[in-house]
């Protein structure tokens, strides 16, 4: 990962919404009206890229874009409309029909033989598949743990302490070379990919953008703190077995020691994090705010829904 905190370049637009937002950030156009978001495909390239760009202003911003636009009222109005379209679709497509305990238990069940991306990469993946997968996932992993940190001021007691303990691990436990975003950059280097932050935004498919946007959406809104905890639980609880398969894929293809290490590290770390998330973060949050159980469940189900969409997209591309 680049040692300098360089700001990424603005991407190419993918439709009227994203192009309008990009032109506005360049001081070269008028923002699209907020009500135009209502006609956009909620999971489509145009809306998801426009929303990603709006959110990125809260991370590193973009080269040549004025920092004060992070809190620009007209832009925030457009972002709110994009968020509403996205969140409405998620609540429609990821409804909660079970108790939180049942939803959590479902995360612990794995098929003897699966058919998802990690299974494909373990059994049949080639280096070209691993490179494409890493390029897509870089939109998340090069900011890994950042959006989850936004929930810390919104928690207290056991939930805050548990969340902070996991985040401390994610941020390298005091060692810059062990920050998980840096470990992923090392993986990318082994695979011959550019580690510059935001480099593969133009290549990022809509389902990948949606997954990153989900974290930002939940993290930036205090009212969605329960959903953010649910998202975090889904990531940590399901990570260990998938990481084991991906580590096997890296080893089988000779991707390199850093590429293999990124996933072996997650096998061990996330097995521990799983227990802390369930007992301390979720348990502590429900102890303080039991009414958030349905939001936690929604965060889990929404995450699984979007992961499935990404998996379907990647497998369809590779099989074609």
Short mmCIF file of C-alpha atoms in Angstrom, two decimals:
data_model
loop_
_atom_site.label_atom_id
_atom_site.label_comp_id
_atom_site.label_asym_id
_atom_site.label_seq_id
_atom_site.Cartn_x
_atom_site.Cartn_y
_atom_site.Cartn_z
CA UNK A 1 0.00 0.00 0.00
CA UNK A 2 1.30 3.45 -0.85
CA UNK A 3 3.12 5.03 2.11
CA UNK A 4 1.85 8.45 1.08
CA UNK A 5 -1.76 9.38 1.78
CA UNK A 6 -2.40 10.28 -1.80
CA UNK A 7 -5.96 11.03 -2.78
CA UNK A 8 -7.40 8.79 -5.49
CA UNK A 9 -8.53 10.14 -8.83
CA UNK A 10 -12.20 10.58 -9.58
CA UNK A 11 -13.56 7.61 -11.54
CA UNK A 12 -15.38 7.63 -14.85
CA UNK A 13 -19.13 8.11 -14.64
CA UNK A 14 -21.52 5.22 -15.35
CA UNK A 15 -24.72 7.16 -15.92
CA UNK A 16 -26.47 10.45 -15.29
CA UNK A 17 -26.31 10.27 -11.48
CA UNK A 18 -22.65 9.38 -11.11
CA UNK A 19 -21.54 11.66 -13.95
CA UNK A 20 -23.50 14.53 -12.43
CA UNK A 21 -21.89 14.02 -9.01
CA UNK A 22 -18.42 13.80 -10.59
CA UNK A 23 -18.94 16.99 -12.61
CA UNK A 24 -20.19 18.79 -9.50
CA UNK A 25 -17.11 17.75 -7.52
CA UNK A 26 -14.98 19.12 -10.35
CA UNK A 27 -16.87 22.43 -10.17
CA UNK A 28 -17.88 21.71 -13.74
CA UNK A 29 -21.60 20.92 -13.59
CA UNK A 30 -24.91 20.95 -11.78
CA UNK A 31 -25.91 18.20 -9.38
CA UNK A 32 -28.72 15.88 -10.45
CA UNK A 33 -31.97 16.58 -8.61
CA UNK A 34 -32.38 14.35 -5.53
CA UNK A 35 -35.71 12.98 -6.79
CA UNK A 36 -34.00 11.46 -9.85
CA UNK A 37 -32.55 8.78 -7.54
CA UNK A 38 -36.03 7.30 -7.20
CA UNK A 39 -35.97 6.04 -10.79
CA UNK A 40 -32.49 4.51 -10.62
CA UNK A 41 -31.78 0.79 -10.30
CA UNK A 42 -30.90 0.51 -6.58
CA UNK A 43 -28.16 -2.07 -7.12
CA UNK A 44 -27.02 -0.70 -10.48
CA UNK A 45 -23.68 0.77 -11.48
CA UNK A 46 -24.89 4.36 -11.72
CA UNK A 47 -26.49 4.67 -8.29
CA UNK A 48 -23.87 2.61 -6.48
CA UNK A 49 -20.97 4.54 -7.99
CA UNK A 50 -22.63 7.89 -7.22
CA UNK A 51 -23.17 6.78 -3.62
CA UNK A 52 -19.62 5.42 -3.33
CA UNK A 53 -18.22 8.76 -4.49
CA UNK A 54 -20.32 10.66 -1.94
CA UNK A 55 -19.12 8.35 0.83
CA UNK A 56 -15.47 8.48 -0.23
CA UNK A 57 -15.45 12.17 0.70
CA UNK A 58 -15.62 10.95 4.34
CA UNK A 59 -12.57 8.73 3.85
CA UNK A 60 -9.72 10.19 1.77
CA UNK A 61 -11.60 12.31 -0.73
CA UNK A 62 -10.42 12.71 -4.32
CA UNK A 63 -7.55 14.49 -5.98
CA UNK A 64 -8.58 18.00 -7.03
CA UNK A 65 -11.83 17.97 -5.02
CA UNK A 66 -12.26 20.65 -2.38
CA UNK A 67 -12.28 19.08 1.14
CA UNK A 68 -15.20 21.27 2.27
CA UNK A 69 -17.47 19.45 -0.18
CA UNK A 70 -17.57 16.60 2.35
CA UNK A 71 -20.34 18.54 4.14
CA UNK A 72 -21.82 20.38 1.16
CA UNK A 73 -25.61 20.65 1.81
CA UNK A 74 -26.78 20.12 -1.81
CA UNK A 75 -24.51 17.10 -2.16
CA UNK A 76 -25.74 15.68 1.15
CA UNK A 77 -29.31 16.01 -0.11
CA UNK A 78 -28.45 13.94 -3.18
CA UNK A 79 -26.64 11.41 -1.01
CA UNK A 80 -29.68 11.09 1.25
CA UNK A 81 -31.88 10.31 -1.76
CA UNK A 82 -29.42 7.69 -3.01
CA UNK A 83 -29.27 6.15 0.45
CA UNK A 84 -33.03 6.02 0.72
CA UNK A 85 -33.32 4.22 -2.63
CA UNK A 86 -30.62 1.72 -1.62
CA UNK A 87 -31.91 1.12 1.91
CA UNK A 88 -35.50 0.70 0.75
CA UNK A 89 -34.37 -2.01 -1.69
CA UNK A 90 -32.35 -3.75 1.02
CA UNK A 91 -35.28 -3.81 3.44
CA UNK A 92 -37.43 -5.29 0.66
CA UNK A 93 -34.89 -7.90 -0.44
CA UNK A 94 -33.37 -8.82 2.94
CA UNK A 95 -36.36 -9.06 5.28
CA UNK A 96 -35.94 -10.51 8.77
CA UNK A 97 -38.15 -13.57 9.25
CA UNK A 98 -36.36 -15.16 12.20
CA UNK A 99 -35.08 -14.29 15.65
CA UNK A 100 -31.59 -12.87 16.04
CA UNK A 101 -30.38 -16.12 17.63
CA UNK A 102 -31.63 -18.08 14.63
CA UNK A 103 -29.97 -15.67 12.22
CA UNK A 104 -26.67 -15.91 14.11
CA UNK A 105 -26.87 -19.69 14.27
CA UNK A 106 -27.38 -19.74 10.51
CA UNK A 107 -23.99 -18.08 10.03
CA UNK A 108 -22.32 -21.03 11.73
CA UNK A 109 -23.73 -23.61 9.32
CA UNK A 110 -21.59 -24.48 6.29
CA UNK A 111 -22.35 -27.06 3.60
CA UNK A 112 -20.01 -30.01 3.23
CA UNK A 113 -19.48 -28.84 -0.33
CA UNK A 114 -20.32 -25.31 -1.32
CA UNK A 115 -20.58 -23.53 -4.64
CA UNK A 116 -19.56 -19.96 -3.79
CA UNK A 117 -16.55 -17.90 -4.82
CA UNK A 118 -14.18 -19.20 -2.13
CA UNK A 119 -15.02 -22.80 -3.08
CA UNK A 120 -14.42 -22.07 -6.76
CA UNK A 121 -11.10 -20.38 -6.07
CA UNK A 122 -9.98 -23.20 -3.77
CA UNK A 123 -10.77 -25.95 -6.28
CA UNK A 124 -10.39 -24.41 -9.72
CA UNK A 125 -9.20 -20.85 -9.41
CA UNK A 126 -6.28 -19.68 -11.51
CA UNK A 127 -4.01 -16.74 -10.81
CA UNK A 128 -6.08 -14.58 -13.17
CA UNK A 129 -9.18 -15.29 -11.05
CA UNK A 130 -7.31 -14.49 -7.85
CA UNK A 131 -6.04 -11.22 -9.31
CA UNK A 132 -9.51 -10.16 -10.37
CA UNK A 133 -10.95 -11.15 -7.01
CA UNK A 134 -8.26 -9.20 -5.15
CA UNK A 135 -8.72 -6.13 -7.36
CA UNK A 136 -12.45 -6.13 -6.62
CA UNK A 137 -12.02 -6.74 -2.89
CA UNK A 138 -9.38 -4.01 -2.65
CA UNK A 139 -12.21 -1.46 -2.56
CA UNK A 140 -13.07 -2.96 0.84
CA UNK A 141 -9.83 -4.36 2.20
CA UNK A 142 -7.74 -1.21 1.65
CA UNK A 143 -10.13 0.54 4.04
CA UNK A 144 -10.74 -2.56 6.18
CA UNK A 145 -12.08 -1.70 9.66
CA UNK A 146 -12.35 2.04 8.91
CA UNK A 147 -16.16 2.25 8.56
CA UNK A 148 -16.64 -0.02 11.57
CA UNK A 149 -14.73 2.47 13.73
CA UNK A 150 -17.56 4.98 13.28
CA UNK A 151 -19.78 2.89 15.55
CA UNK A 152 -17.47 3.11 18.57
CA UNK A 153 -18.78 6.47 19.89
CA UNK A 154 -22.30 5.03 19.59
CA UNK A 155 -21.64 2.05 21.86
CA UNK A 156 -20.94 1.76 25.56
CA UNK A 157 -19.79 -0.77 28.14
CA UNK A 158 -19.14 -4.33 26.96
CA UNK A 159 -20.14 -3.59 23.38
CA UNK A 160 -17.68 -0.70 23.08
CA UNK A 161 -14.86 -2.62 24.78
CA UNK A 162 -15.38 -5.72 22.61
CA UNK A 163 -15.60 -3.72 19.41
CA UNK A 164 -12.50 -1.70 20.29
CA UNK A 165 -10.56 -4.89 21.06
CA UNK A 166 -11.33 -6.34 17.62
CA UNK A 167 -10.61 -3.05 15.87
CA UNK A 168 -7.26 -2.91 17.68
CA UNK A 169 -6.37 -6.23 16.03
CA UNK A 170 -7.67 -5.05 12.65
CA UNK A 171 -5.44 -1.98 12.89
CA UNK A 172 -2.34 -4.05 13.58
CA UNK A 173 -2.28 -4.07 17.40
CA UNK A 174 0.14 -1.16 17.34
CA UNK A 175 2.26 -2.40 14.42
CA UNK A 176 1.94 -0.61 11.09
CA UNK A 177 3.14 -3.65 9.16
CA UNK A 178 0.32 -5.76 10.64
CA UNK A 179 -2.55 -3.40 9.83
CA UNK A 180 -4.94 -5.60 7.85
CA UNK A 181 -5.19 -3.06 5.05
CA UNK A 182 -1.39 -3.23 4.74
CA UNK A 183 -1.46 -7.03 4.77
CA UNK A 184 -3.91 -6.92 1.88
CA UNK A 185 -1.67 -4.49 0.03
CA UNK A 186 1.16 -7.01 0.49
CA UNK A 187 -1.15 -9.68 -0.97
CA UNK A 188 -1.79 -7.45 -3.96
CA UNK A 189 1.94 -6.99 -4.47
CA UNK A 190 2.41 -10.76 -4.59
CA UNK A 191 -0.30 -10.91 -7.25
CA UNK A 192 1.28 -8.15 -9.32
CA UNK A 193 -1.47 -5.61 -8.64
CA UNK A 194 -1.21 -1.88 -8.05
CA UNK A 195 -1.64 -1.17 -4.32
CA UNK A 196 -2.57 2.49 -4.74
CA UNK A 197 -5.69 3.28 -2.71
CA UNK A 198 -8.71 3.53 -5.04
CA UNK A 199 -6.78 2.31 -8.07
CA UNK A 200 -9.41 -0.26 -9.08
CA UNK A 201 -12.53 1.84 -8.54
CA UNK A 202 -13.22 1.99 -12.28
CA UNK A 203 -13.01 -1.82 -12.42
CA UNK A 204 -15.22 -2.29 -9.36
CA UNK A 205 -18.50 -3.99 -10.28
CA UNK A 206 -21.82 -2.75 -8.90
CA UNK A 207 -22.20 -5.59 -6.34
CA UNK A 208 -18.75 -4.81 -4.91
CA UNK A 209 -19.57 -1.11 -4.70
CA UNK A 210 -22.81 -2.00 -2.93
CA UNK A 211 -20.98 -4.05 -0.30
CA UNK A 212 -18.62 -1.20 0.52
CA UNK A 213 -21.50 1.28 0.48
CA UNK A 214 -23.38 -0.90 2.96
CA UNK A 215 -20.62 -0.44 5.53
CA UNK A 216 -20.52 3.29 4.97
CA UNK A 217 -24.30 3.59 5.13
CA UNK A 218 -24.53 1.72 8.42
CA UNK A 219 -21.45 3.38 9.87
CA UNK A 220 -22.38 6.98 9.12
CA UNK A 221 -25.89 6.82 10.59
CA UNK A 222 -26.28 6.50 14.34
CA UNK A 223 -29.80 5.14 13.90
CA UNK A 224 -28.30 2.18 12.00
CA UNK A 225 -25.73 1.26 14.68
CA UNK A 226 -27.45 -2.07 15.27
CA UNK A 227 -27.27 -2.91 11.57
CA UNK A 228 -23.56 -2.00 11.54
CA UNK A 229 -22.95 -4.42 14.42
CA UNK A 230 -24.90 -7.05 12.46
CA UNK A 231 -22.78 -6.42 9.39
CA UNK A 232 -19.62 -6.71 11.47
CA UNK A 233 -20.85 -9.98 12.98
CA UNK A 234 -21.58 -11.44 9.54
CA UNK A 235 -18.07 -10.56 8.34
CA UNK A 236 -16.26 -11.90 11.40
CA UNK A 237 -18.28 -15.08 11.89
CA UNK A 238 -18.15 -16.23 8.26
CA UNK A 239 -14.59 -15.11 7.56
CA UNK A 240 -12.59 -17.95 9.08
CA UNK A 241 -13.76 -20.91 6.92
CA UNK A 242 -13.78 -18.82 3.72
CA UNK A 243 -10.30 -17.51 4.52
CA UNK A 244 -9.04 -21.08 4.93
CA UNK A 245 -10.26 -21.92 1.44
CA UNK A 246 -8.72 -18.76 0.00
CA UNK A 247 -5.40 -19.48 1.72
CA UNK A 248 -5.47 -22.92 0.07
CA UNK A 249 -6.14 -21.26 -3.29
CA UNK A 250 -3.19 -18.91 -2.84
CA UNK A 251 -0.90 -21.78 -1.88
CA UNK A 252 -2.06 -24.09 -4.69
CA UNK A 253 -1.50 -21.42 -7.36
CA UNK A 254 1.82 -20.21 -5.95
CA UNK A 255 0.48 -16.70 -5.47
CA UNK A 256 3.15 -15.86 -2.91
CA UNK A 257 3.79 -15.88 0.84
CA UNK A 258 2.11 -12.54 1.58
CA UNK A 259 -0.95 -13.55 -0.42
CA UNK A 260 -1.23 -16.77 1.54
CA UNK A 261 -0.48 -15.06 4.87
CA UNK A 262 -3.31 -12.54 4.56
CA UNK A 263 -5.87 -15.33 4.66
CA UNK A 264 -4.12 -17.59 7.18
CA UNK A 265 -4.02 -14.57 9.49
CA UNK A 266 -7.78 -14.17 9.12
CA UNK A 267 -8.40 -17.85 9.82
CA UNK A 268 -6.84 -17.46 13.26
CA UNK A 269 -7.86 -13.90 14.10
CA UNK A 270 -11.48 -14.15 13.03
CA UNK A 271 -12.01 -17.42 14.89
CA UNK A 272 -11.27 -15.44 18.06
CA UNK A 273 -13.18 -12.37 16.90
CA UNK A 274 -16.28 -14.49 16.29
CA UNK A 275 -16.58 -15.23 20.00
CA UNK A 276 -15.95 -11.63 21.05
CA UNK A 277 -18.51 -10.31 18.56
CA UNK A 278 -21.25 -12.66 19.69
CA UNK A 279 -20.65 -12.55 23.46
CA UNK A 280 -19.40 -9.04 24.07
CA UNK A 281 -20.37 -6.78 21.16
CA UNK A 282 -23.81 -8.19 20.41
CA UNK A 283 -24.42 -9.38 23.96
CA UNK A 284 -23.39 -6.04 25.41
CA UNK A 285 -25.40 -4.03 22.91
CA UNK A 286 -28.55 -6.04 23.58
CA UNK A 287 -28.00 -5.67 27.31
CA UNK A 288 -28.05 -1.89 26.85
CA UNK A 289 -30.53 -1.64 23.95
CA UNK A 290 -32.55 -4.86 23.51
CA UNK A 291 -34.79 -3.13 20.98
CA UNK A 292 -31.93 -3.24 18.45
CA UNK A 293 -32.13 -7.03 17.96
CA UNK A 294 -34.10 -6.72 14.72
CA UNK A 295 -31.61 -4.15 13.36
CA UNK A 296 -28.69 -6.47 14.12
CA UNK A 297 -30.46 -9.30 12.30
CA UNK A 298 -31.15 -7.01 9.35
CA UNK A 299 -27.48 -6.06 9.13
CA UNK A 300 -26.51 -9.73 8.98
CA UNK A 301 -29.09 -10.64 6.34
CA UNK A 302 -28.40 -7.57 4.20
CA UNK A 303 -24.68 -8.39 4.21
CA UNK A 304 -25.35 -11.99 3.17
CA UNK A 305 -27.70 -10.81 0.44
CA UNK A 306 -25.09 -8.49 -1.08
CA UNK A 307 -22.29 -11.05 -0.72
CA UNK A 308 -24.46 -13.49 -2.68
CA UNK A 309 -25.00 -10.90 -5.40
CA UNK A 310 -21.25 -10.34 -5.66
CA UNK A 311 -20.55 -14.07 -5.74
CA UNK A 312 -23.13 -14.65 -8.46
CA UNK A 313 -21.63 -11.85 -10.55
CA UNK A 314 -18.04 -13.06 -10.25
CA UNK A 315 -18.89 -16.70 -10.92
CA UNK A 316 -21.01 -15.76 -13.94
CA UNK A 317 -18.12 -13.68 -15.35
CA UNK A 318 -15.58 -16.44 -14.79
CA UNK A 319 -17.76 -19.20 -16.18
CA UNK A 320 -18.51 -17.10 -19.25
#
